[in-house]
Short mmCIF file of C-alpha atoms (C1' of nucleotides) in Angstrom, two decimals:
data_model
loop_
_atom_site.label_atom_id
_atom_site.label_comp_id
_atom_site.label_asym_id
_atom_site.label_seq_id
_atom_site.Cartn_x
_atom_site.Cartn_y
_atom_site.Cartn_z
CA MET A 13 49.37 85.14 127.80
CA GLU A 14 49.82 86.78 124.31
CA TYR A 15 48.91 83.78 122.22
CA TYR A 16 45.94 82.32 124.27
CA LYS A 17 44.38 85.77 125.24
CA ASP A 18 40.78 84.51 124.14
CA GLU A 19 40.67 81.17 125.63
CA PRO A 20 38.37 80.94 128.37
CA SER A 21 39.93 80.33 131.63
CA LEU A 22 38.97 78.35 134.85
CA LEU A 23 39.59 77.40 138.51
CA LEU A 24 41.36 74.43 138.63
CA ALA A 25 41.18 72.37 142.41
CA VAL A 26 41.78 69.28 143.81
CA ASP A 27 40.78 67.03 145.95
CA CYS A 28 41.61 64.21 147.93
CA ILE A 29 40.45 60.47 148.39
CA ILE A 30 42.42 58.96 151.71
CA PHE A 31 42.22 55.68 152.61
CA GLY A 32 42.92 54.30 155.88
CA PHE A 33 43.38 50.89 157.16
CA ASP A 34 43.06 50.32 160.65
CA GLY A 35 43.98 46.33 160.61
CA GLU A 36 39.95 45.55 160.31
CA SER A 37 38.46 47.69 157.70
CA LEU A 38 38.75 50.30 155.27
CA GLN A 39 38.46 53.56 155.89
CA ILE A 40 37.98 57.22 154.53
CA LEU A 41 39.08 60.28 155.63
CA LEU A 42 36.79 63.22 155.46
CA ILE A 43 36.72 66.72 156.96
CA LYS A 44 34.06 69.98 157.87
CA ARG A 45 34.90 71.88 154.83
CA GLY A 46 36.47 75.35 156.24
CA PHE A 47 35.12 77.55 153.58
CA GLU A 48 31.92 79.10 151.30
CA PRO A 49 30.38 77.97 149.62
CA GLU A 50 29.16 74.14 151.78
CA ILE A 51 30.99 75.53 154.51
CA ASN A 52 30.50 72.53 158.06
CA ASN A 53 29.53 69.93 155.56
CA TRP A 54 31.24 67.08 154.95
CA SER A 55 33.41 66.23 152.05
CA LEU A 56 36.84 65.29 150.83
CA MET A 57 40.07 67.69 151.59
CA GLY A 58 40.40 70.19 148.93
CA GLY A 59 42.02 73.69 147.53
CA PHE A 60 42.86 75.23 144.82
CA ILE A 61 45.62 74.93 142.43
CA GLN A 62 47.92 77.66 142.58
CA PRO A 63 50.33 78.80 139.70
CA SER A 64 53.53 77.87 140.94
CA GLU A 65 52.47 74.51 141.88
CA SER A 66 51.41 71.37 140.16
CA PRO A 67 48.56 69.57 140.42
CA ASP A 68 50.71 66.69 142.25
CA GLU A 69 52.32 69.77 144.40
CA ALA A 70 49.08 71.30 145.04
CA ALA A 71 47.82 67.52 146.25
CA ALA A 72 50.15 67.33 148.64
CA ARG A 73 50.03 70.30 149.79
CA ILE A 74 46.04 70.61 150.90
CA LEU A 75 46.80 66.80 152.01
CA ASN A 76 49.84 68.43 154.46
CA ASN A 77 47.80 71.80 155.63
CA LEU A 78 44.46 69.93 156.26
CA THR A 79 45.96 66.71 158.28
CA GLY A 80 49.80 67.44 158.91
CA LEU A 81 50.57 64.67 156.77
CA ALA A 82 53.59 64.18 154.60
CA ASN A 83 55.23 61.18 152.16
CA VAL A 84 52.47 59.57 151.65
CA TYR A 85 51.52 57.22 148.39
CA MET A 86 49.31 59.62 146.50
CA GLU A 87 48.52 59.25 142.80
CA GLN A 88 46.25 60.86 140.85
CA SER A 89 43.39 59.64 139.82
CA ALA A 90 40.36 61.18 137.43
CA VAL A 91 38.81 64.77 136.08
CA PHE A 92 36.21 65.70 137.25
CA GLY A 93 34.69 68.58 134.55
CA LYS A 94 30.90 68.70 133.85
CA PRO A 95 30.11 72.46 133.78
CA ASN A 96 27.69 72.43 136.84
CA ARG A 97 29.10 70.35 139.02
CA GLU A 98 29.66 73.64 141.41
CA LYS A 99 27.23 75.70 141.30
CA HIS A 100 28.79 78.58 142.03
CA GLY A 101 30.65 78.63 139.06
CA ARG A 102 33.02 76.73 136.95
CA VAL A 103 35.63 74.88 138.76
CA VAL A 104 37.38 72.29 137.14
CA SER A 105 38.77 69.36 140.26
CA ILE A 106 41.76 66.54 139.82
CA THR A 107 41.23 63.89 142.29
CA TYR A 108 44.40 62.01 144.26
CA PHE A 109 43.86 58.94 145.91
CA ALA A 110 46.43 58.70 148.58
CA LEU A 111 46.83 55.16 151.17
CA ILE A 112 48.16 55.47 154.44
CA ASP A 113 47.89 53.20 157.98
CA SER A 114 44.72 55.17 159.93
CA LYS A 115 45.57 53.58 163.61
CA LYS A 116 49.00 55.49 162.99
CA TYR A 117 47.50 59.28 162.72
CA GLN A 118 43.79 58.63 164.84
CA GLN A 119 45.18 61.01 167.37
CA ILE A 120 46.35 63.70 165.39
CA LEU A 121 43.74 64.01 163.27
CA SER A 122 40.64 64.43 165.53
CA ASP A 123 42.92 66.45 168.11
CA LYS A 124 44.57 69.18 165.90
CA TYR A 125 41.87 69.13 163.05
CA GLN A 126 38.89 68.66 161.78
CA ALA A 127 39.20 65.38 160.31
CA ASN A 128 37.71 62.26 161.01
CA TRP A 129 37.67 58.47 159.47
CA PHE A 130 34.66 56.71 158.54
CA PRO A 131 33.93 53.14 157.07
CA ILE A 132 34.01 53.43 153.46
CA THR A 133 30.74 51.73 153.82
CA ASP A 134 29.02 53.95 155.83
CA TYR A 135 30.04 57.63 155.40
CA PRO A 136 27.82 61.14 156.04
CA LYS A 137 26.50 62.77 152.85
CA LEU A 138 29.61 64.86 151.30
CA ILE A 139 28.96 68.07 149.06
CA PHE A 140 29.18 68.31 145.44
CA ASP A 141 29.81 64.94 143.45
CA HIS A 142 32.46 63.58 146.56
CA VAL A 143 30.88 60.69 146.65
CA GLU A 144 31.32 59.71 142.58
CA MET A 145 34.83 60.72 143.35
CA ILE A 146 35.35 58.09 146.02
CA ASN A 147 33.69 55.20 143.81
CA THR A 148 36.21 55.82 140.99
CA ALA A 149 39.20 56.01 143.08
CA LYS A 150 38.17 52.75 144.66
CA ARG A 151 37.66 51.19 141.21
CA GLN A 152 41.04 52.93 140.59
CA LEU A 153 42.63 51.20 143.46
CA ARG A 154 41.17 47.72 142.84
CA SER A 155 42.29 47.57 139.52
CA LYS A 156 45.85 49.24 140.39
CA ALA A 157 46.17 46.89 143.44
CA ALA A 158 45.52 44.20 140.97
CA LEU A 159 48.99 44.69 138.77
CA TYR A 160 50.70 46.26 141.53
CA PRO A 161 51.27 45.72 145.09
CA ILE A 162 50.43 48.99 146.53
CA LEU A 163 47.99 47.79 149.55
CA PHE A 164 50.97 47.81 151.37
CA GLU A 165 50.81 51.46 151.27
CA LEU A 166 48.03 51.00 154.11
CA LEU A 167 50.01 48.80 156.91
CA PRO A 168 52.50 49.43 159.04
CA GLU A 169 55.53 49.54 158.80
CA LYS A 170 56.10 45.66 160.45
CA PHE A 171 52.14 43.46 159.52
CA THR A 172 51.20 40.64 160.32
CA LEU A 173 49.88 38.07 157.68
CA PRO A 174 46.57 37.89 159.80
CA GLN A 175 46.63 41.51 158.77
CA ILE A 176 47.30 41.58 155.18
CA SER A 177 44.42 39.12 154.17
CA SER A 178 42.28 41.34 156.61
CA LEU A 179 43.28 44.28 153.95
CA TYR A 180 42.78 42.08 150.98
CA GLU A 181 39.18 41.12 152.24
CA ALA A 182 38.67 44.61 152.93
CA VAL A 183 39.50 46.23 149.61
CA TYR A 184 38.09 43.82 147.31
CA ASP A 185 35.09 42.85 149.41
CA ILE A 186 35.62 39.06 149.58
CA VAL A 187 36.71 36.30 152.00
CA ILE A 188 40.08 34.66 151.72
CA ASP A 189 41.63 31.41 151.97
CA LYS A 190 43.98 32.29 154.58
CA ARG A 191 46.69 28.93 154.03
CA ASN A 192 46.39 29.24 149.78
CA PHE A 193 47.14 32.93 150.38
CA ASN A 194 50.00 33.18 152.55
CA ARG A 195 52.04 30.48 150.75
CA LYS A 196 51.02 32.41 147.52
CA LEU A 197 52.44 35.42 149.68
CA LEU A 198 55.75 33.86 151.14
CA SER A 199 56.15 32.32 147.78
CA SER A 200 56.62 36.27 146.30
CA ASN A 201 59.89 36.83 148.28
CA LEU A 202 58.14 40.04 148.94
CA LEU A 203 58.18 39.53 152.52
CA ILE A 204 61.23 39.29 155.66
CA LYS A 205 60.05 37.16 159.08
CA LEU A 206 61.11 39.14 161.84
CA ASN A 207 61.45 37.58 165.11
CA GLU A 208 58.98 39.22 167.28
CA LYS A 209 55.31 39.29 167.33
CA ASP A 210 52.45 41.01 167.46
CA LYS A 211 50.22 39.90 171.02
CA GLU A 212 47.75 42.69 170.37
CA ASN A 213 45.15 40.62 168.67
CA SER A 214 45.82 37.16 169.62
CA LYS A 215 46.82 35.36 172.68
CA LYS A 216 49.46 33.23 170.41
CA GLY A 217 50.63 36.25 168.77
CA ALA A 218 51.49 36.77 165.37
CA PHE A 219 54.50 37.07 163.63
CA TYR A 220 55.82 40.31 162.15
CA TYR A 221 57.33 40.73 158.95
CA ILE A 222 58.48 43.82 157.17
CA LEU A 223 58.75 44.61 152.93
CA ASN A 224 61.21 43.77 151.00
CA LYS A 225 62.32 46.61 149.55
CA GLU A 226 64.52 45.54 146.73
CA ILE A 227 61.74 43.27 145.24
CA TYR A 228 58.87 45.57 146.41
CA LYS A 229 60.30 48.41 144.08
CA ASP A 230 59.15 47.12 140.26
CA GLN A 231 57.30 43.88 141.57
CA ILE A 232 54.32 42.87 139.85
CA MET A 233 51.71 41.13 142.02
CA SER A 234 51.65 38.53 140.03
CA PHE A 235 50.68 36.70 143.31
CA LEU A 236 47.87 38.52 143.45
CA ARG A 237 46.27 36.13 140.90
CA TYR A 238 45.38 33.50 143.69
CA LEU A 239 41.99 36.09 144.18
CA PRO A 240 39.62 34.02 142.99
CA SER A 241 37.73 34.16 139.34
CA TRP A 242 36.93 38.52 139.54
CA SER A 243 34.33 39.93 137.25
CA ALA A 244 34.36 42.96 135.88
CA GLN A 245 32.06 43.69 138.12
CA ASP A 246 33.86 43.26 141.14
CA LEU A 247 36.13 45.42 140.68
CA ASP A 248 33.80 48.06 139.17
CA LYS A 249 31.65 48.13 142.08
CA MET B 9 32.06 83.28 141.64
CA GLU B 10 30.73 85.34 144.31
CA TYR B 11 33.05 82.96 146.83
CA TYR B 12 35.90 81.50 144.79
CA LYS B 13 36.80 85.18 143.38
CA ASP B 14 40.04 85.27 144.58
CA GLU B 15 41.68 81.88 143.19
CA PRO B 16 43.50 81.77 140.51
CA SER B 17 42.29 80.86 137.43
CA LEU B 18 44.17 79.28 134.14
CA LEU B 19 43.61 77.73 130.86
CA LEU B 20 42.56 73.78 130.56
CA ALA B 21 43.33 71.78 128.23
CA VAL B 22 43.01 68.36 126.63
CA ASP B 23 45.30 66.66 124.27
CA CYS B 24 44.63 63.48 122.85
CA ILE B 25 46.77 60.35 121.80
CA ILE B 26 45.40 58.46 119.51
CA PHE B 27 46.40 54.70 119.10
CA GLY B 28 46.23 52.62 116.01
CA PHE B 29 46.20 49.53 114.91
CA ASP B 30 47.38 48.83 111.00
CA GLY B 31 47.06 44.83 111.10
CA GLU B 32 50.99 44.77 111.62
CA SER B 33 52.01 47.64 114.29
CA LEU B 34 50.79 50.41 116.69
CA GLN B 35 50.81 53.70 115.10
CA ILE B 36 49.38 57.02 116.45
CA LEU B 37 47.74 59.62 114.90
CA LEU B 38 49.88 63.50 114.98
CA ILE B 39 49.13 66.76 113.22
CA LYS B 40 50.52 69.55 112.58
CA ARG B 41 49.55 71.85 114.73
CA GLY B 42 47.13 74.75 113.19
CA PHE B 43 47.82 77.51 115.72
CA GLU B 44 50.27 79.79 117.56
CA PRO B 45 52.29 78.94 119.28
CA GLU B 46 54.40 76.52 117.80
CA ILE B 47 52.30 76.57 114.56
CA ASN B 48 53.27 73.98 112.04
CA ASN B 49 54.67 71.90 114.17
CA TRP B 50 54.51 67.92 115.18
CA SER B 51 51.95 67.40 117.81
CA LEU B 52 48.54 65.80 119.67
CA MET B 53 45.50 66.90 118.57
CA GLY B 54 44.07 69.18 121.41
CA GLY B 55 42.37 71.92 122.31
CA PHE B 56 41.17 74.60 125.17
CA ILE B 57 37.71 73.12 126.98
CA GLN B 58 35.44 76.04 126.55
CA PRO B 59 32.72 76.64 129.62
CA SER B 60 29.56 74.56 128.23
CA GLU B 61 31.42 71.65 128.12
CA SER B 62 33.21 68.92 130.29
CA PRO B 63 36.28 67.50 129.57
CA ASP B 64 35.56 64.57 127.97
CA GLU B 65 33.07 66.62 125.19
CA ALA B 66 36.33 68.79 124.64
CA ALA B 67 38.19 65.61 123.96
CA ALA B 68 34.93 64.10 121.31
CA ARG B 69 34.86 68.04 119.76
CA ILE B 70 38.63 68.33 119.29
CA LEU B 71 39.10 65.16 117.93
CA ASN B 72 36.25 65.14 115.52
CA ASN B 73 37.56 68.37 114.00
CA LEU B 74 40.88 67.81 113.83
CA THR B 75 40.04 64.20 112.41
CA GLY B 76 36.13 63.48 111.36
CA LEU B 77 36.05 60.77 114.07
CA ALA B 78 33.11 60.18 115.95
CA ASN B 79 31.85 57.48 118.35
CA VAL B 80 35.10 56.79 119.05
CA TYR B 81 36.77 54.76 122.24
CA MET B 82 38.10 57.19 124.70
CA GLU B 83 39.44 57.69 128.25
CA GLN B 84 41.30 59.91 130.28
CA SER B 85 44.20 59.22 130.80
CA ALA B 86 46.37 61.51 132.91
CA VAL B 87 46.48 65.15 133.97
CA PHE B 88 50.19 67.17 133.02
CA GLY B 89 50.48 70.60 134.54
CA LYS B 90 53.78 72.05 135.84
CA PRO B 91 53.74 75.59 136.28
CA ASN B 92 56.39 75.73 132.99
CA ARG B 93 55.03 73.21 130.78
CA GLU B 94 54.50 75.58 128.09
CA LYS B 95 56.27 79.12 127.79
CA HIS B 96 53.63 80.52 126.70
CA GLY B 97 51.52 81.40 130.18
CA ARG B 98 50.25 78.51 132.65
CA VAL B 99 48.52 75.80 130.66
CA VAL B 100 47.15 72.56 132.25
CA SER B 101 46.22 69.81 130.02
CA ILE B 102 44.08 66.78 131.02
CA THR B 103 44.96 64.13 128.36
CA TYR B 104 42.55 61.07 126.97
CA PHE B 105 43.53 58.30 124.86
CA ALA B 106 41.73 56.90 121.93
CA LEU B 107 41.73 53.26 120.27
CA ILE B 108 40.86 53.19 116.58
CA ASP B 109 41.00 50.89 113.82
CA SER B 110 43.78 53.00 111.31
CA LYS B 111 43.11 51.52 108.35
CA LYS B 112 39.18 52.35 108.37
CA TYR B 113 40.52 56.15 108.45
CA GLN B 114 43.62 56.37 106.50
CA GLN B 115 43.10 58.27 103.41
CA ILE B 116 39.82 60.62 104.90
CA LEU B 117 42.35 62.01 107.47
CA SER B 118 45.75 62.84 104.95
CA ASP B 119 43.46 64.30 102.51
CA LYS B 120 41.22 66.26 104.83
CA TYR B 121 43.14 66.82 107.48
CA GLN B 122 46.57 67.37 108.53
CA ALA B 123 46.84 64.65 110.16
CA ASN B 124 49.32 61.72 109.75
CA TRP B 125 49.64 58.09 110.95
CA PHE B 126 53.28 57.27 112.26
CA PRO B 127 54.60 54.26 113.37
CA ILE B 128 54.58 54.35 117.70
CA THR B 129 58.40 53.64 117.29
CA ASP B 130 58.83 56.13 115.62
CA TYR B 131 57.71 59.31 114.94
CA PRO B 132 58.48 63.01 115.18
CA LYS B 133 59.88 65.85 117.46
CA LEU B 134 56.09 66.57 119.61
CA ILE B 135 56.20 70.43 120.81
CA PHE B 136 55.59 70.68 125.17
CA ASP B 137 55.17 67.75 126.83
CA HIS B 138 53.50 65.48 124.59
CA VAL B 139 56.45 62.86 124.26
CA GLU B 140 55.86 62.16 128.02
CA MET B 141 52.19 62.27 127.47
CA ILE B 142 52.52 59.89 124.78
CA ASN B 143 54.42 57.26 127.27
CA THR B 144 52.63 57.31 129.92
CA ALA B 145 48.93 56.89 127.44
CA LYS B 146 51.36 53.77 126.43
CA ARG B 147 52.13 52.52 129.98
CA GLN B 148 48.12 52.67 130.82
CA LEU B 149 47.24 50.94 128.01
CA ARG B 150 49.50 48.02 128.67
CA SER B 151 48.23 47.84 132.21
CA LYS B 152 44.14 48.49 131.23
CA ALA B 153 44.76 46.04 128.31
CA ALA B 154 45.61 43.32 131.55
CA LEU B 155 42.44 43.43 133.35
CA TYR B 156 40.09 44.39 129.87
CA PRO B 157 39.61 42.92 126.75
CA ILE B 158 39.78 47.10 125.61
CA LEU B 159 42.26 46.18 122.49
CA PHE B 160 39.78 44.57 120.67
CA GLU B 161 39.03 48.64 120.24
CA LEU B 162 42.00 49.05 117.41
CA LEU B 163 40.33 46.14 115.21
CA PRO B 164 38.13 46.48 112.61
CA GLU B 165 34.71 44.75 113.32
CA LYS B 166 35.48 41.27 111.48
CA PHE B 167 38.94 40.17 112.25
CA THR B 168 41.07 37.35 111.64
CA LEU B 169 43.13 35.06 114.82
CA PRO B 170 46.62 35.81 113.73
CA GLN B 171 45.68 39.88 113.55
CA ILE B 172 44.67 39.79 117.59
CA SER B 173 48.07 38.10 118.32
CA SER B 174 50.03 40.68 116.09
CA LEU B 175 48.42 43.29 117.97
CA TYR B 176 49.56 41.95 121.46
CA GLU B 177 52.64 41.26 120.24
CA ALA B 178 52.73 44.89 119.47
CA VAL B 179 51.24 46.46 122.35
CA TYR B 180 53.56 44.30 124.45
CA ASP B 181 56.32 43.70 122.66
CA ILE B 182 56.11 40.49 123.00
CA VAL B 183 56.83 37.26 121.09
CA ILE B 184 53.75 35.48 121.20
CA ASP B 185 52.74 31.19 120.66
CA LYS B 186 49.93 31.68 118.22
CA ARG B 187 48.81 27.80 119.77
CA ASN B 188 48.65 28.94 122.99
CA PHE B 189 47.39 32.18 122.56
CA ASN B 190 44.28 30.79 119.91
CA ARG B 191 43.20 28.46 122.47
CA LYS B 192 42.91 30.32 125.37
CA LEU B 193 41.43 33.50 123.24
CA LEU B 194 38.75 30.99 121.67
CA SER B 195 37.79 29.62 124.99
CA SER B 196 37.17 32.41 126.53
CA ASN B 197 33.87 32.53 124.21
CA LEU B 198 34.41 36.30 123.56
CA LEU B 199 34.56 35.80 119.77
CA ILE B 200 32.07 34.19 117.23
CA LYS B 201 33.34 32.13 114.18
CA LEU B 202 31.75 33.15 110.44
CA ASN B 203 31.76 31.23 107.35
CA GLU B 204 33.77 33.79 105.64
CA LYS B 205 37.80 34.07 105.10
CA ASP B 206 40.25 37.02 104.43
CA LYS B 207 42.11 36.15 102.01
CA GLU B 208 44.36 39.96 101.48
CA ASN B 209 46.96 38.31 104.29
CA SER B 210 47.70 34.87 102.79
CA LYS B 211 46.54 32.68 100.12
CA LYS B 212 45.32 30.10 102.08
CA GLY B 213 43.04 32.45 103.92
CA ALA B 214 42.11 32.56 107.84
CA PHE B 215 38.58 32.89 109.25
CA TYR B 216 37.28 35.78 110.45
CA TYR B 217 35.62 36.30 113.44
CA ILE B 218 33.42 39.13 115.32
CA LEU B 219 33.20 39.66 118.93
CA ASN B 220 30.45 38.24 121.46
CA LYS B 221 29.08 41.42 122.33
CA GLU B 222 27.20 40.35 125.11
CA ILE B 223 30.58 38.39 127.01
CA TYR B 224 33.06 41.67 125.76
CA LYS B 225 30.80 44.70 127.68
CA ASP B 226 31.81 43.72 131.10
CA GLN B 227 34.45 40.98 130.78
CA ILE B 228 37.97 40.66 132.43
CA MET B 229 40.24 39.18 130.48
CA SER B 230 41.57 36.58 132.50
CA PHE B 231 42.72 35.19 129.06
CA LEU B 232 45.22 37.98 129.15
CA ARG B 233 47.53 35.67 132.36
CA TYR B 234 48.45 33.68 129.04
CA LEU B 235 51.41 36.85 128.58
CA PRO B 236 54.35 35.37 130.00
CA SER B 237 55.22 36.35 133.39
CA TRP B 238 55.57 40.57 133.59
CA SER B 239 57.64 42.24 135.44
CA ALA B 240 56.72 46.02 135.78
CA GLN B 241 59.54 47.24 133.91
CA ASP B 242 57.30 45.56 130.58
CA LEU B 243 54.81 47.58 131.55
CA ASP B 244 56.51 50.26 132.80
CA LYS B 245 58.43 51.11 129.56
"C1'" DT C 2 55.27 22.77 93.02
"C1'" DC C 3 56.80 25.87 95.53
"C1'" DA C 4 56.46 29.53 98.94
"C1'" DA C 5 53.80 32.00 102.72
"C1'" DA C 6 50.89 32.22 106.37
"C1'" DA C 7 47.05 29.29 108.36
"C1'" DG C 8 45.47 25.84 111.71
"C1'" DT C 9 45.87 22.40 114.83
"C1'" DG C 10 47.18 18.62 119.97
"C1'" DT C 11 49.70 16.65 123.34
"C1'" DT C 12 52.60 16.14 127.38
"C1'" DG C 13 54.93 17.44 131.58
"C1'" DA C 14 55.00 21.57 135.47
"C1'" DC C 15 53.37 24.42 137.69
"C1'" DT C 16 49.80 27.21 139.61
"C1'" DG C 17 45.57 27.28 142.40
"C1'" DT C 18 42.09 25.40 145.40
"C1'" DA C 19 40.00 22.73 148.04
"C1'" DC C 20 40.02 20.98 152.49
"C1'" DA C 21 40.69 19.94 158.81
"C1'" DC C 22 43.64 20.13 162.51
"C1'" DC C 23 47.02 20.83 166.11
"C1'" DC C 24 49.82 25.37 168.13
"C1'" DA C 25 51.11 28.75 171.65
"C1'" DT C 26 48.58 31.59 174.97
"C1'" DG C 27 46.14 34.36 178.35
"C1'" DT C 28 42.58 34.71 181.04
"C1'" DA D 4 41.05 24.16 180.62
"C1'" DC D 5 39.24 26.24 177.66
"C1'" DA D 6 38.56 29.98 174.28
"C1'" DT D 7 41.01 32.22 170.64
"C1'" DG D 8 43.67 33.05 166.54
"C1'" DG D 9 47.62 31.69 164.63
"C1'" DG D 10 49.73 28.23 161.93
"C1'" DT D 11 51.40 24.54 158.80
"C1'" DG D 12 50.25 20.34 154.88
"C1'" DT D 13 48.63 17.43 150.97
"C1'" DA D 14 45.70 15.58 146.80
"C1'" DC D 15 43.24 16.53 142.95
"C1'" DA D 16 42.35 19.98 138.98
"C1'" DG D 17 42.75 23.56 136.12
"C1'" DT D 18 46.42 25.98 133.74
"C1'" DC D 19 50.52 27.07 131.66
"C1'" DA D 20 53.85 26.16 128.52
"C1'" DA D 21 56.92 23.91 125.33
"C1'" DC D 22 56.94 21.83 121.09
"C1'" DA D 23 56.11 20.39 115.04
"C1'" DC D 24 53.90 19.29 111.59
"C1'" DT D 25 50.02 19.13 108.00
"C1'" DT D 26 46.81 21.76 105.23
"C1'" DT D 27 45.17 25.47 101.65
"C1'" DT D 28 46.05 28.55 98.02
"C1'" DG D 29 48.14 31.63 94.35
"C1'" DA D 30 51.92 32.74 92.05
#
DNA sequence: TCAAAAGTGTTGACTGTACACCCATGT
DNA sequence: ACATGGGTGTACAGTCAACACTTTTGA
């Protein structure tokens, strides 16, 4: 630090916005904060970046400590750093958003950890600027998902066509014509049909599909052009 | 700081990737760094976040100090924070990208400041991880511009149709059919035709247009669907 | 008069959109 | 047998994509 010794240092934190999907609606994972200040109030999962780790590593560590989750899709979202966003001192926070299949972890989370899923449309009061963080992440999720097929990260490995359309309906808050959407989806070659049906959600049963990983890896969702004439308001809400 | 006093603090910097367009090709603004370490080597404009300012304010201040520019389109790009990205101590850097009409500032910049425009395809060796920062910003610029009409920020207030298509050709590194592109552009109602021609670049002269700010404000570039079947590789280069 | 860039129109292919019915099954 | 959700087909409309020539004017 010989050169920079006169520069002001500060605390750098990470907060994770964890989106989940249970087959019906979009959810968000929150915890009762485990340390002061604001202990026991609902909050995003957060923590401080340690000297030995990058922000990405910190986000993965924090997520793992607080929920047991690992190997989850996660990406940098935004930086929140207004001087007074925390009253107790200068803390700048980098947010990350994660996408997971919330059904897979429902039990583990509430048993071992103080974490709980809430509907994205109705969650408790949060500390600091965490609501703003969630809104920013939601906006980014929509933009990103308009170009890349990342929403599949919210589904189980085997999923059905009705599940995908519900997912898109939940994320963009729109109504989708399933006939057209399914056609578009299938013509993308992203999906491989299995000889197996999900009988949980209907009597007839819906065929399972899995992702064609080869194509998925770096595919742009041109098929998403199907979504009806967006306006910027739609994406920015 | 009563609660967080045991947490590790660090230095938070801001680096600005300033994209410019001169009517022909995409450029980037670099300076000879004015302080140690790495003094006098080419670098992005950077500096440390001060206690009284948000990251956004720091970015604007640094840009203004080093170039005289103000009121420029700027947005957060990404965070770079691997523990050893700078050898002289732990510094995490938030990058911003800015878009400006480079012709407007050509003289001022090289006279009063140590700043210089370079082609985005050919610039000098940079310090630290600044090349990676530029590549990330380029990728984000492409994604963002595929959904929002932000590239107009790179043009002067009055611009011509040939200028817009050159701009899109430069940003996406593609060849555009001007007949189709112009038609699409005009049908978006984003442009207002002036009764005045730019005679600098051709003998016949090209009509000037200005943006229809009302529509521009929150318009999605659905017209950009014109761009030929992108693949993720195209956007990610 | 020639060179250089601006501007303009048409057609066929494709993709998007709107719309309604039958299917398979568990109860 | 009926209620529930899954799946399929067609026709019209709109957008995209490919294509070449004329216009203007300064040198």
